[in-house]
Amino acid sequence: MTRWLFAPVPKARIAAFRTLVYLFIPLDLVFFSAWIKSHGNLPGNLYQPLVVGRLLHLPTPTHLIVNTIYYALIPLSLLAATGRAHRLLGWTVFALYFEWMIIAMSYGKIDHDRYALLVALAVLPTAGRARHGDETPTEAGGFALRATQIAVICTYFLASIAKLRYGGLAWLTGATLTRSFIRRGTLLAQWLLKIPGFTTVSQFGIVGFELFSPIVFFVKPRTRYLIIAGFYLFHVLTFSLITISFIPHQIAMAGFLPLEKVTPITWLRRRRAGRNGQTAPTEAAMADPAATAEA
């Protein structure tokens, strides 16, 4: 079990994942969760903190608190994306975003699309230093990715348990998707409603896919990538039918992918070195300071 949890991954994968996650935070605040900012203008008696908010005695959101978190998170996330001061900046971003989520979900609506992203923010500061292009294996980074992967799959698996627990068989055989399609469905959803039995079959398919999502940990890498591609396709279809976006979850799901193979930063370094008439260091050289100095 320990070998599985701490299976080493290239440091370049951690660097790429770290950059992706931290660059997403400003986009999330500005575009995807900008509605949270309005909670600072709500009456304090509407704030019903989550259990963790009560345990930590977090303050009632005010205009000052919400705006301070908002305007602090954006520059700090951009700095954290560089990989510098990964512990200090990482823990700070996690703490601020954690409070941002408490503020978001303490007014009667609780989403589950940000759980895996929050776990990723919690474990990335423990992953150690990582540089783009560095193929040196790291167990600490492996654990950070594994924890994020487990959170991703728990989001699916526990969602199916909740459906069966609170909706029972009626969630599978009833008009669950039909109501969603009528209430907020796109033109494509309205067209699919005309197909007899489509929504019922889809409901069985959704619960089945979520229940068996842990299989992703027990298959070969090539099959795993195909399954992850299926997960992404599922969210694309969900958005195209009922415009529900799971983008934060999909960002965290990138922890399953070999991100070190996508190397725009390494490419930019080599291009800049070429313009300066220098020989760009190889990936192996970047992993070895002595070789870097020689290059």
PDB file of C-alpha atoms in Angstrom:
ATOM      1  CA  MET A   1       0.000   0.000   0.000  1.00  0.00           C
ATOM      2  CA  THR A   2       2.830   2.387   0.858  1.00  0.00           C
ATOM      3  CA  ARG A   3       4.521   1.684  -2.478  1.00  0.00           C
ATOM      4  CA  TRP A   4       1.263   2.513  -4.255  1.00  0.00           C
ATOM      5  CA  LEU A   5       0.614   5.720  -2.304  1.00  0.00           C
ATOM      6  CA  PHE A   6       4.171   6.973  -2.766  1.00  0.00           C
ATOM      7  CA  ALA A   7       4.781   5.675  -6.286  1.00  0.00           C
ATOM      8  CA  PRO A   8       7.429   8.093  -7.653  1.00  0.00           C
ATOM      9  CA  VAL A   9       6.649  10.415 -10.533  1.00  0.00           C
ATOM     10  CA  PRO A  10       8.932  12.793 -12.467  1.00  0.00           C
ATOM     11  CA  LYS A  11       9.395  16.167 -10.821  1.00  0.00           C
ATOM     12  CA  ALA A  12       8.465  17.706 -14.157  1.00  0.00           C
ATOM     13  CA  ARG A  13       4.958  16.281 -13.740  1.00  0.00           C
ATOM     14  CA  ILE A  14       4.633  17.969 -10.361  1.00  0.00           C
ATOM     15  CA  ALA A  15       5.897  21.254 -11.796  1.00  0.00           C
ATOM     16  CA  ALA A  16       3.386  21.100 -14.646  1.00  0.00           C
ATOM     17  CA  PHE A  17       0.501  20.139 -12.368  1.00  0.00           C
ATOM     18  CA  ARG A  18       1.428  22.866  -9.888  1.00  0.00           C
ATOM     19  CA  THR A  19       1.488  25.485 -12.624  1.00  0.00           C
ATOM     20  CA  LEU A  20      -1.857  24.317 -14.000  1.00  0.00           C
ATOM     21  CA  VAL A  21      -3.598  24.321 -10.607  1.00  0.00           C
ATOM     22  CA  TYR A  22      -2.308  27.680  -9.420  1.00  0.00           C
ATOM     23  CA  LEU A  23      -2.960  29.407 -12.751  1.00  0.00           C
ATOM     24  CA  PHE A  24      -6.536  28.171 -12.600  1.00  0.00           C
ATOM     25  CA  ILE A  25      -7.253  29.864  -9.262  1.00  0.00           C
ATOM     26  CA  PRO A  26      -7.346  33.455 -10.661  1.00  0.00           C
ATOM     27  CA  LEU A  27      -9.515  32.242 -13.552  1.00  0.00           C
ATOM     28  CA  ASP A  28     -11.831  30.576 -11.082  1.00  0.00           C
ATOM     29  CA  LEU A  29     -12.208  33.705  -8.970  1.00  0.00           C
ATOM     30  CA  VAL A  30     -12.758  36.019 -11.918  1.00  0.00           C
ATOM     31  CA  PHE A  31     -14.906  33.844 -14.197  1.00  0.00           C
ATOM     32  CA  PHE A  32     -16.222  30.662 -12.562  1.00  0.00           C
ATOM     33  CA  SER A  33     -16.831  31.619  -8.934  1.00  0.00           C
ATOM     34  CA  ALA A  34     -17.176  35.392  -9.144  1.00  0.00           C
ATOM     35  CA  TRP A  35     -20.650  35.002  -7.605  1.00  0.00           C
ATOM     36  CA  ILE A  36     -19.004  34.183  -4.259  1.00  0.00           C
ATOM     37  CA  LYS A  37     -17.804  37.778  -4.008  1.00  0.00           C
ATOM     38  CA  SER A  38     -21.407  38.949  -3.596  1.00  0.00           C
ATOM     39  CA  HIS A  39     -21.673  37.016  -0.313  1.00  0.00           C
ATOM     40  CA  GLY A  40     -19.768  39.827   1.359  1.00  0.00           C
ATOM     41  CA  ASN A  41     -22.788  42.074   0.836  1.00  0.00           C
ATOM     42  CA  LEU A  42     -25.346  39.674   2.342  1.00  0.00           C
ATOM     43  CA  PRO A  43     -26.839  40.056   5.848  1.00  0.00           C
ATOM     44  CA  GLY A  44     -24.854  38.141   8.455  1.00  0.00           C
ATOM     45  CA  ASN A  45     -27.888  36.142   9.616  1.00  0.00           C
ATOM     46  CA  LEU A  46     -27.964  34.327   6.270  1.00  0.00           C
ATOM     47  CA  TYR A  47     -24.546  32.812   6.948  1.00  0.00           C
ATOM     48  CA  GLN A  48     -24.916  29.204   8.121  1.00  0.00           C
ATOM     49  CA  PRO A  49     -21.318  27.956   8.294  1.00  0.00           C
ATOM     50  CA  LEU A  50     -20.403  24.395   7.423  1.00  0.00           C
ATOM     51  CA  VAL A  51     -19.345  22.150  10.295  1.00  0.00           C
ATOM     52  CA  VAL A  52     -15.678  22.835   9.639  1.00  0.00           C
ATOM     53  CA  GLY A  53     -16.380  26.563   9.686  1.00  0.00           C
ATOM     54  CA  ARG A  54     -18.021  26.250  13.091  1.00  0.00           C
ATOM     55  CA  LEU A  55     -15.206  24.097  14.466  1.00  0.00           C
ATOM     56  CA  LEU A  56     -12.600  26.607  13.354  1.00  0.00           C
ATOM     57  CA  HIS A  57     -14.705  29.568  14.552  1.00  0.00           C
ATOM     58  CA  LEU A  58     -14.313  31.288  11.206  1.00  0.00           C
ATOM     59  CA  PRO A  59     -15.738  34.836  11.105  1.00  0.00           C
ATOM     60  CA  THR A  60     -18.981  35.798   9.429  1.00  0.00           C
ATOM     61  CA  PRO A  61     -18.147  37.022   5.918  1.00  0.00           C
ATOM     62  CA  THR A  62     -18.123  40.761   5.470  1.00  0.00           C
ATOM     63  CA  HIS A  63     -17.376  42.993   2.503  1.00  0.00           C
ATOM     64  CA  LEU A  64     -13.837  43.531   3.835  1.00  0.00           C
ATOM     65  CA  ILE A  65     -13.112  39.844   4.470  1.00  0.00           C
ATOM     66  CA  VAL A  66     -14.416  38.636   1.111  1.00  0.00           C
ATOM     67  CA  ASN A  67     -12.608  41.314  -0.884  1.00  0.00           C
ATOM     68  CA  THR A  68      -9.370  40.807   1.029  1.00  0.00           C
ATOM     69  CA  ILE A  69      -9.397  37.093   0.190  1.00  0.00           C
ATOM     70  CA  TYR A  70     -10.345  37.789  -3.416  1.00  0.00           C
ATOM     71  CA  TYR A  71      -7.620  40.351  -4.106  1.00  0.00           C
ATOM     72  CA  ALA A  72      -4.978  38.421  -2.160  1.00  0.00           C
ATOM     73  CA  LEU A  73      -5.604  35.081  -3.858  1.00  0.00           C
ATOM     74  CA  ILE A  74      -5.092  36.320  -7.402  1.00  0.00           C
ATOM     75  CA  PRO A  75      -1.479  37.592  -7.124  1.00  0.00           C
ATOM     76  CA  LEU A  76      -0.455  34.914  -4.606  1.00  0.00           C
ATOM     77  CA  SER A  77      -1.694  32.151  -6.928  1.00  0.00           C
ATOM     78  CA  LEU A  78       0.241  33.618  -9.831  1.00  0.00           C
ATOM     79  CA  LEU A  79       3.375  33.698  -7.698  1.00  0.00           C
ATOM     80  CA  ALA A  80       2.798  30.124  -6.520  1.00  0.00           C
ATOM     81  CA  ALA A  81       2.522  29.001 -10.152  1.00  0.00           C
ATOM     82  CA  THR A  82       6.205  29.836 -10.596  1.00  0.00           C
ATOM     83  CA  GLY A  83       7.172  27.122  -8.079  1.00  0.00           C
ATOM     84  CA  ARG A  84       9.125  29.542  -5.896  1.00  0.00           C
ATOM     85  CA  ALA A  85       8.595  29.433  -2.115  1.00  0.00           C
ATOM     86  CA  HIS A  86       6.342  26.464  -2.784  1.00  0.00           C
ATOM     87  CA  ARG A  87       5.602  25.789   0.881  1.00  0.00           C
ATOM     88  CA  LEU A  88       4.949  29.363   2.029  1.00  0.00           C
ATOM     89  CA  LEU A  89       2.925  30.353  -1.019  1.00  0.00           C
ATOM     90  CA  GLY A  90       1.272  26.927  -1.299  1.00  0.00           C
ATOM     91  CA  TRP A  91      -0.033  26.859   2.264  1.00  0.00           C
ATOM     92  CA  THR A  92      -1.157  30.487   2.009  1.00  0.00           C
ATOM     93  CA  VAL A  93      -3.104  29.870  -1.195  1.00  0.00           C
ATOM     94  CA  PHE A  94      -4.667  26.746   0.291  1.00  0.00           C
ATOM     95  CA  ALA A  95      -5.767  28.565   3.464  1.00  0.00           C
ATOM     96  CA  LEU A  96      -7.283  31.460   1.533  1.00  0.00           C
ATOM     97  CA  TYR A  97      -9.039  29.249  -1.013  1.00  0.00           C
ATOM     98  CA  PHE A  98     -10.302  26.999   1.789  1.00  0.00           C
ATOM     99  CA  GLU A  99     -11.944  30.016   3.415  1.00  0.00           C
ATOM    100  CA  TRP A 100     -13.238  31.085  -0.015  1.00  0.00           C
ATOM    101  CA  MET A 101     -14.991  27.718  -0.290  1.00  0.00           C
ATOM    102  CA  ILE A 102     -16.414  27.985   3.240  1.00  0.00           C
ATOM    103  CA  ILE A 103     -17.869  31.367   2.304  1.00  0.00           C
ATOM    104  CA  ALA A 104     -19.233  29.916  -0.941  1.00  0.00           C
ATOM    105  CA  MET A 105     -20.932  26.861   0.543  1.00  0.00           C
ATOM    106  CA  SER A 106     -22.368  28.304   3.762  1.00  0.00           C
ATOM    107  CA  TYR A 107     -25.494  29.824   2.245  1.00  0.00           C
ATOM    108  CA  GLY A 108     -27.526  26.692   1.515  1.00  0.00           C
ATOM    109  CA  LYS A 109     -25.863  25.430  -1.671  1.00  0.00           C
ATOM    110  CA  ILE A 110     -22.998  22.946  -1.499  1.00  0.00           C
ATOM    111  CA  ASP A 111     -21.185  21.917  -4.679  1.00  0.00           C
ATOM    112  CA  HIS A 112     -18.926  18.900  -4.960  1.00  0.00           C
ATOM    113  CA  ASP A 113     -16.940  19.921  -8.029  1.00  0.00           C
ATOM    114  CA  ARG A 114     -14.177  21.626  -6.001  1.00  0.00           C
ATOM    115  CA  TYR A 115     -13.356  18.913  -3.494  1.00  0.00           C
ATOM    116  CA  ALA A 116     -10.510  17.367  -5.524  1.00  0.00           C
ATOM    117  CA  LEU A 117      -9.087  20.808  -6.366  1.00  0.00           C
ATOM    118  CA  LEU A 118      -9.051  21.696  -2.677  1.00  0.00           C
ATOM    119  CA  VAL A 119      -7.208  18.450  -1.895  1.00  0.00           C
ATOM    120  CA  ALA A 120      -4.686  19.267  -4.633  1.00  0.00           C
ATOM    121  CA  LEU A 121      -4.049  22.673  -3.051  1.00  0.00           C
ATOM    122  CA  ALA A 122      -3.595  20.987   0.337  1.00  0.00           C
ATOM    123  CA  VAL A 123      -0.986  18.457  -0.828  1.00  0.00           C
ATOM    124  CA  LEU A 124       1.000  20.439  -3.403  1.00  0.00           C
ATOM    125  CA  PRO A 125       3.036  22.278  -0.725  1.00  0.00           C
ATOM    126  CA  THR A 126       4.294  18.865   0.455  1.00  0.00           C
ATOM    127  CA  ALA A 127       5.478  17.805  -3.001  1.00  0.00           C
ATOM    128  CA  GLY A 128       8.873  19.501  -2.696  1.00  0.00           C
ATOM    129  CA  ARG A 129      10.770  21.517  -5.258  1.00  0.00           C
ATOM    130  CA  ALA A 130      10.026  20.696  -8.871  1.00  0.00           C
ATOM    131  CA  ARG A 131      11.280  22.164 -12.100  1.00  0.00           C
ATOM    132  CA  HIS A 132       9.833  21.867 -15.585  1.00  0.00           C
ATOM    133  CA  GLY A 133      11.815  19.330 -17.592  1.00  0.00           C
ATOM    134  CA  ASP A 134      13.301  17.605 -14.536  1.00  0.00           C
ATOM    135  CA  GLU A 135      12.814  13.837 -14.896  1.00  0.00           C
ATOM    136  CA  THR A 136      14.121  13.040 -11.402  1.00  0.00           C
ATOM    137  CA  PRO A 137      11.594  10.776  -9.629  1.00  0.00           C
ATOM    138  CA  THR A 138      10.000  12.024  -6.435  1.00  0.00           C
ATOM    139  CA  GLU A 139       7.998  10.020  -3.903  1.00  0.00           C
ATOM    140  CA  ALA A 140       6.681  13.138  -2.163  1.00  0.00           C
ATOM    141  CA  GLY A 141       5.330  14.365  -5.472  1.00  0.00           C
ATOM    142  CA  GLY A 142       3.917  10.915  -6.160  1.00  0.00           C
ATOM    143  CA  PHE A 143       1.938  11.054  -2.924  1.00  0.00           C
ATOM    144  CA  ALA A 144       0.592  14.525  -3.773  1.00  0.00           C
ATOM    145  CA  LEU A 145      -0.705  13.286  -7.108  1.00  0.00           C
ATOM    146  CA  ARG A 146      -2.070  10.064  -5.618  1.00  0.00           C
ATOM    147  CA  ALA A 147      -3.990  11.972  -2.943  1.00  0.00           C
ATOM    148  CA  THR A 148      -5.479  14.191  -5.640  1.00  0.00           C
ATOM    149  CA  GLN A 149      -6.398  11.171  -7.751  1.00  0.00           C
ATOM    150  CA  ILE A 150      -8.139   9.517  -4.806  1.00  0.00           C
ATOM    151  CA  ALA A 151     -10.113  12.726  -4.218  1.00  0.00           C
ATOM    152  CA  VAL A 152     -11.157  12.787  -7.880  1.00  0.00           C
ATOM    153  CA  ILE A 153     -12.453   9.222  -7.773  1.00  0.00           C
ATOM    154  CA  CYS A 154     -14.113   9.737  -4.373  1.00  0.00           C
ATOM    155  CA  THR A 155     -16.059  12.602  -5.930  1.00  0.00           C
ATOM    156  CA  TYR A 156     -17.563  10.182  -8.459  1.00  0.00           C
ATOM    157  CA  PHE A 157     -17.986   7.166  -6.203  1.00  0.00           C
ATOM    158  CA  LEU A 158     -19.516   9.037  -3.263  1.00  0.00           C
ATOM    159  CA  ALA A 159     -21.831  10.909  -5.642  1.00  0.00           C
ATOM    160  CA  SER A 160     -23.313   7.579  -6.728  1.00  0.00           C
ATOM    161  CA  ILE A 161     -23.675   6.495  -3.089  1.00  0.00           C
ATOM    162  CA  ALA A 162     -25.515   9.748  -2.327  1.00  0.00           C
ATOM    163  CA  LYS A 163     -27.834   9.247  -5.297  1.00  0.00           C
ATOM    164  CA  LEU A 164     -28.770   5.759  -4.127  1.00  0.00           C
ATOM    165  CA  ARG A 165     -28.957   6.756  -0.470  1.00  0.00           C
ATOM    166  CA  TYR A 166     -31.262   9.738  -0.870  1.00  0.00           C
ATOM    167  CA  GLY A 167     -32.958   9.024  -4.191  1.00  0.00           C
ATOM    168  CA  GLY A 168     -33.021   5.237  -4.118  1.00  0.00           C
ATOM    169  CA  LEU A 169     -34.108   3.356  -7.217  1.00  0.00           C
ATOM    170  CA  ALA A 170     -36.317   6.300  -8.109  1.00  0.00           C
ATOM    171  CA  TRP A 171     -33.165   8.214  -9.091  1.00  0.00           C
ATOM    172  CA  LEU A 172     -32.515   5.503 -11.673  1.00  0.00           C
ATOM    173  CA  THR A 173     -36.026   4.871 -12.927  1.00  0.00           C
ATOM    174  CA  GLY A 174     -37.697   8.224 -12.329  1.00  0.00           C
ATOM    175  CA  ALA A 175     -37.653  11.551 -14.151  1.00  0.00           C
ATOM    176  CA  THR A 176     -34.390  12.868 -12.732  1.00  0.00           C
ATOM    177  CA  LEU A 177     -32.777  13.860 -16.018  1.00  0.00           C
ATOM    178  CA  THR A 178     -36.101  14.726 -17.603  1.00  0.00           C
ATOM    179  CA  ARG A 179     -36.660  17.426 -14.984  1.00  0.00           C
ATOM    180  CA  SER A 180     -33.123  18.721 -15.513  1.00  0.00           C
ATOM    181  CA  PHE A 181     -33.529  18.788 -19.276  1.00  0.00           C
ATOM    182  CA  ILE A 182     -36.828  20.667 -19.015  1.00  0.00           C
ATOM    183  CA  ARG A 183     -35.584  23.113 -16.394  1.00  0.00           C
ATOM    184  CA  ARG A 184     -32.164  24.014 -17.817  1.00  0.00           C
ATOM    185  CA  GLY A 185     -31.617  21.837 -20.872  1.00  0.00           C
ATOM    186  CA  THR A 186     -30.016  23.064 -24.092  1.00  0.00           C
ATOM    187  CA  LEU A 187     -31.455  22.570 -27.566  1.00  0.00           C
ATOM    188  CA  LEU A 188     -29.569  19.265 -27.752  1.00  0.00           C
ATOM    189  CA  ALA A 189     -31.177  18.121 -24.498  1.00  0.00           C
ATOM    190  CA  GLN A 190     -34.629  19.079 -25.756  1.00  0.00           C
ATOM    191  CA  TRP A 191     -34.036  17.016 -28.885  1.00  0.00           C
ATOM    192  CA  LEU A 192     -32.831  14.000 -26.878  1.00  0.00           C
ATOM    193  CA  LEU A 193     -35.978  14.157 -24.747  1.00  0.00           C
ATOM    194  CA  LYS A 194     -37.883  12.971 -27.799  1.00  0.00           C
ATOM    195  CA  ILE A 195     -35.997   9.649 -27.777  1.00  0.00           C
ATOM    196  CA  PRO A 196     -38.036   7.136 -25.707  1.00  0.00           C
ATOM    197  CA  GLY A 197     -36.111   5.800 -22.703  1.00  0.00           C
ATOM    198  CA  PHE A 198     -33.007   7.918 -23.322  1.00  0.00           C
ATOM    199  CA  THR A 199     -33.027   9.623 -19.927  1.00  0.00           C
ATOM    200  CA  THR A 200     -33.679   6.411 -18.000  1.00  0.00           C
ATOM    201  CA  VAL A 201     -30.848   4.577 -19.730  1.00  0.00           C
ATOM    202  CA  SER A 202     -28.604   7.590 -19.127  1.00  0.00           C
ATOM    203  CA  GLN A 203     -29.433   7.568 -15.415  1.00  0.00           C
ATOM    204  CA  PHE A 204     -28.386   3.930 -15.095  1.00  0.00           C
ATOM    205  CA  GLY A 205     -25.258   4.736 -17.088  1.00  0.00           C
ATOM    206  CA  ILE A 206     -24.303   7.684 -14.863  1.00  0.00           C
ATOM    207  CA  VAL A 207     -24.657   5.719 -11.626  1.00  0.00           C
ATOM    208  CA  GLY A 208     -22.824   2.742 -13.113  1.00  0.00           C
ATOM    209  CA  PHE A 209     -19.959   4.901 -14.329  1.00  0.00           C
ATOM    210  CA  GLU A 210     -19.639   6.555 -10.907  1.00  0.00           C
ATOM    211  CA  LEU A 211     -19.869   3.290  -8.955  1.00  0.00           C
ATOM    212  CA  PHE A 212     -17.172   1.618 -11.022  1.00  0.00           C
ATOM    213  CA  SER A 213     -14.894   4.670 -11.345  1.00  0.00           C
ATOM    214  CA  PRO A 214     -12.323   3.199  -8.849  1.00  0.00           C
ATOM    215  CA  ILE A 215     -11.407   0.662 -11.532  1.00  0.00           C
ATOM    216  CA  VAL A 216      -9.138   3.369 -12.942  1.00  0.00           C
ATOM    217  CA  PHE A 217      -6.574   2.420 -10.277  1.00  0.00           C
ATOM    218  CA  PHE A 218      -6.428  -1.235 -11.335  1.00  0.00           C
ATOM    219  CA  VAL A 219      -5.837  -1.045 -15.077  1.00  0.00           C
ATOM    220  CA  LYS A 220      -2.802  -0.541 -17.263  1.00  0.00           C
ATOM    221  CA  PRO A 221      -1.680   3.025 -18.060  1.00  0.00           C
ATOM    222  CA  ARG A 222      -3.006   3.002 -21.629  1.00  0.00           C
ATOM    223  CA  THR A 223      -6.424   1.845 -20.444  1.00  0.00           C
ATOM    224  CA  ARG A 224      -6.316   4.356 -17.600  1.00  0.00           C
ATOM    225  CA  TYR A 225      -5.794   7.219 -20.034  1.00  0.00           C
ATOM    226  CA  LEU A 226      -8.760   6.018 -22.095  1.00  0.00           C
ATOM    227  CA  ILE A 227     -10.930   5.956 -18.968  1.00  0.00           C
ATOM    228  CA  ILE A 228      -9.814   9.452 -17.999  1.00  0.00           C
ATOM    229  CA  ALA A 229     -10.631  10.610 -21.530  1.00  0.00           C
ATOM    230  CA  GLY A 230     -14.088   9.110 -20.972  1.00  0.00           C
ATOM    231  CA  PHE A 231     -14.415  11.112 -17.748  1.00  0.00           C
ATOM    232  CA  TYR A 232     -13.601  14.319 -19.606  1.00  0.00           C
ATOM    233  CA  LEU A 233     -16.066  13.419 -22.356  1.00  0.00           C
ATOM    234  CA  PHE A 234     -18.752  12.848 -19.715  1.00  0.00           C
ATOM    235  CA  HIS A 235     -18.292  16.404 -18.432  1.00  0.00           C
ATOM    236  CA  VAL A 236     -18.307  17.832 -21.941  1.00  0.00           C
ATOM    237  CA  LEU A 237     -21.639  16.086 -22.579  1.00  0.00           C
ATOM    238  CA  THR A 238     -22.995  17.272 -19.229  1.00  0.00           C
ATOM    239  CA  PHE A 239     -22.188  20.872 -20.084  1.00  0.00           C
ATOM    240  CA  SER A 240     -23.593  20.538 -23.593  1.00  0.00           C
ATOM    241  CA  LEU A 241     -26.886  19.187 -22.206  1.00  0.00           C
ATOM    242  CA  ILE A 242     -27.557  21.085 -18.968  1.00  0.00           C
ATOM    243  CA  THR A 243     -24.698  23.654 -18.862  1.00  0.00           C
ATOM    244  CA  ILE A 244     -23.302  22.361 -15.570  1.00  0.00           C
ATOM    245  CA  SER A 245     -19.551  22.938 -15.504  1.00  0.00           C
ATOM    246  CA  PHE A 246     -17.109  20.772 -13.535  1.00  0.00           C
ATOM    247  CA  ILE A 247     -14.000  22.655 -14.588  1.00  0.00           C
ATOM    248  CA  PRO A 248     -12.357  22.738 -11.104  1.00  0.00           C
ATOM    249  CA  HIS A 249     -12.770  18.968 -10.893  1.00  0.00           C
ATOM    250  CA  GLN A 250     -11.349  18.529 -14.377  1.00  0.00           C
ATOM    251  CA  ILE A 251      -8.287  20.590 -13.451  1.00  0.00           C
ATOM    252  CA  ALA A 252      -7.642  18.241 -10.525  1.00  0.00           C
ATOM    253  CA  MET A 253      -8.254  15.234 -12.777  1.00  0.00           C
ATOM    254  CA  ALA A 254      -5.224  16.277 -14.827  1.00  0.00           C
ATOM    255  CA  GLY A 255      -3.223  14.695 -12.004  1.00  0.00           C
ATOM    256  CA  PHE A 256      -3.804  11.382 -13.788  1.00  0.00           C
ATOM    257  CA  LEU A 257      -2.093  12.583 -16.963  1.00  0.00           C
ATOM    258  CA  PRO A 258       1.604  12.583 -17.957  1.00  0.00           C
ATOM    259  CA  LEU A 259       1.769  16.362 -17.931  1.00  0.00           C
ATOM    260  CA  GLU A 260       5.564  16.342 -18.110  1.00  0.00           C
ATOM    261  CA  LYS A 261       5.230  15.501 -21.812  1.00  0.00           C
ATOM    262  CA  VAL A 262       3.624  18.893 -22.407  1.00  0.00           C
ATOM    263  CA  THR A 263       6.620  21.204 -22.080  1.00  0.00           C
ATOM    264  CA  PRO A 264       5.849  24.746 -23.280  1.00  0.00           C
ATOM    265  CA  ILE A 265       8.080  26.268 -20.594  1.00  0.00           C
ATOM    266  CA  THR A 266      11.036  24.056 -21.555  1.00  0.00           C
ATOM    267  CA  TRP A 267      10.408  24.960 -25.200  1.00  0.00           C
ATOM    268  CA  LEU A 268      10.420  28.659 -24.348  1.00  0.00           C
ATOM    269  CA  ARG A 269      13.679  28.257 -22.423  1.00  0.00           C
ATOM    270  CA  ARG A 270      15.326  26.582 -25.392  1.00  0.00           C
ATOM    271  CA  ARG A 271      14.015  29.201 -27.807  1.00  0.00           C
ATOM    272  CA  ARG A 272      15.237  32.034 -25.602  1.00  0.00           C
ATOM    273  CA  ALA A 273      18.632  30.356 -25.268  1.00  0.00           C
ATOM    274  CA  GLY A 274      18.763  29.948 -29.030  1.00  0.00           C
ATOM    275  CA  ARG A 275      18.082  33.639 -29.579  1.00  0.00           C
ATOM    276  CA  ASN A 276      20.923  34.473 -27.200  1.00  0.00           C
ATOM    277  CA  GLY A 277      23.249  32.194 -29.135  1.00  0.00           C
ATOM    278  CA  GLN A 278      23.539  29.729 -26.252  1.00  0.00           C
ATOM    279  CA  THR A 279      23.055  26.002 -26.105  1.00  0.00           C
ATOM    280  CA  ALA A 280      19.886  25.206 -24.164  1.00  0.00           C
ATOM    281  CA  PRO A 281      20.396  22.695 -21.339  1.00  0.00           C
ATOM    282  CA  THR A 282      18.840  19.323 -21.796  1.00  0.00           C
ATOM    283  CA  GLU A 283      16.222  17.934 -19.405  1.00  0.00           C
ATOM    284  CA  ALA A 284      18.867  15.749 -17.786  1.00  0.00           C
ATOM    285  CA  ALA A 285      21.123  18.747 -17.366  1.00  0.00           C
ATOM    286  CA  MET A 286      18.376  20.745 -15.698  1.00  0.00           C
ATOM    287  CA  ALA A 287      18.003  17.931 -13.191  1.00  0.00           C
ATOM    288  CA  ASP A 288      21.765  18.079 -12.451  1.00  0.00           C
ATOM    289  CA  PRO A 289      23.077  21.481 -11.284  1.00  0.00           C
ATOM    290  CA  ALA A 290      26.624  20.597 -12.244  1.00  0.00           C
ATOM    291  CA  ALA A 291      25.519  19.643 -15.739  1.00  0.00           C
ATOM    292  CA  THR A 292      23.480  22.834 -15.940  1.00  0.00           C
ATOM    293  CA  ALA A 293      26.516  24.929 -15.069  1.00  0.00           C
ATOM    294  CA  GLU A 294      28.577  23.073 -17.673  1.00  0.00           C
ATOM    295  CA  ALA A 295      25.865  23.605 -20.304  1.00  0.00           C
TER     296      ALA A 295
END
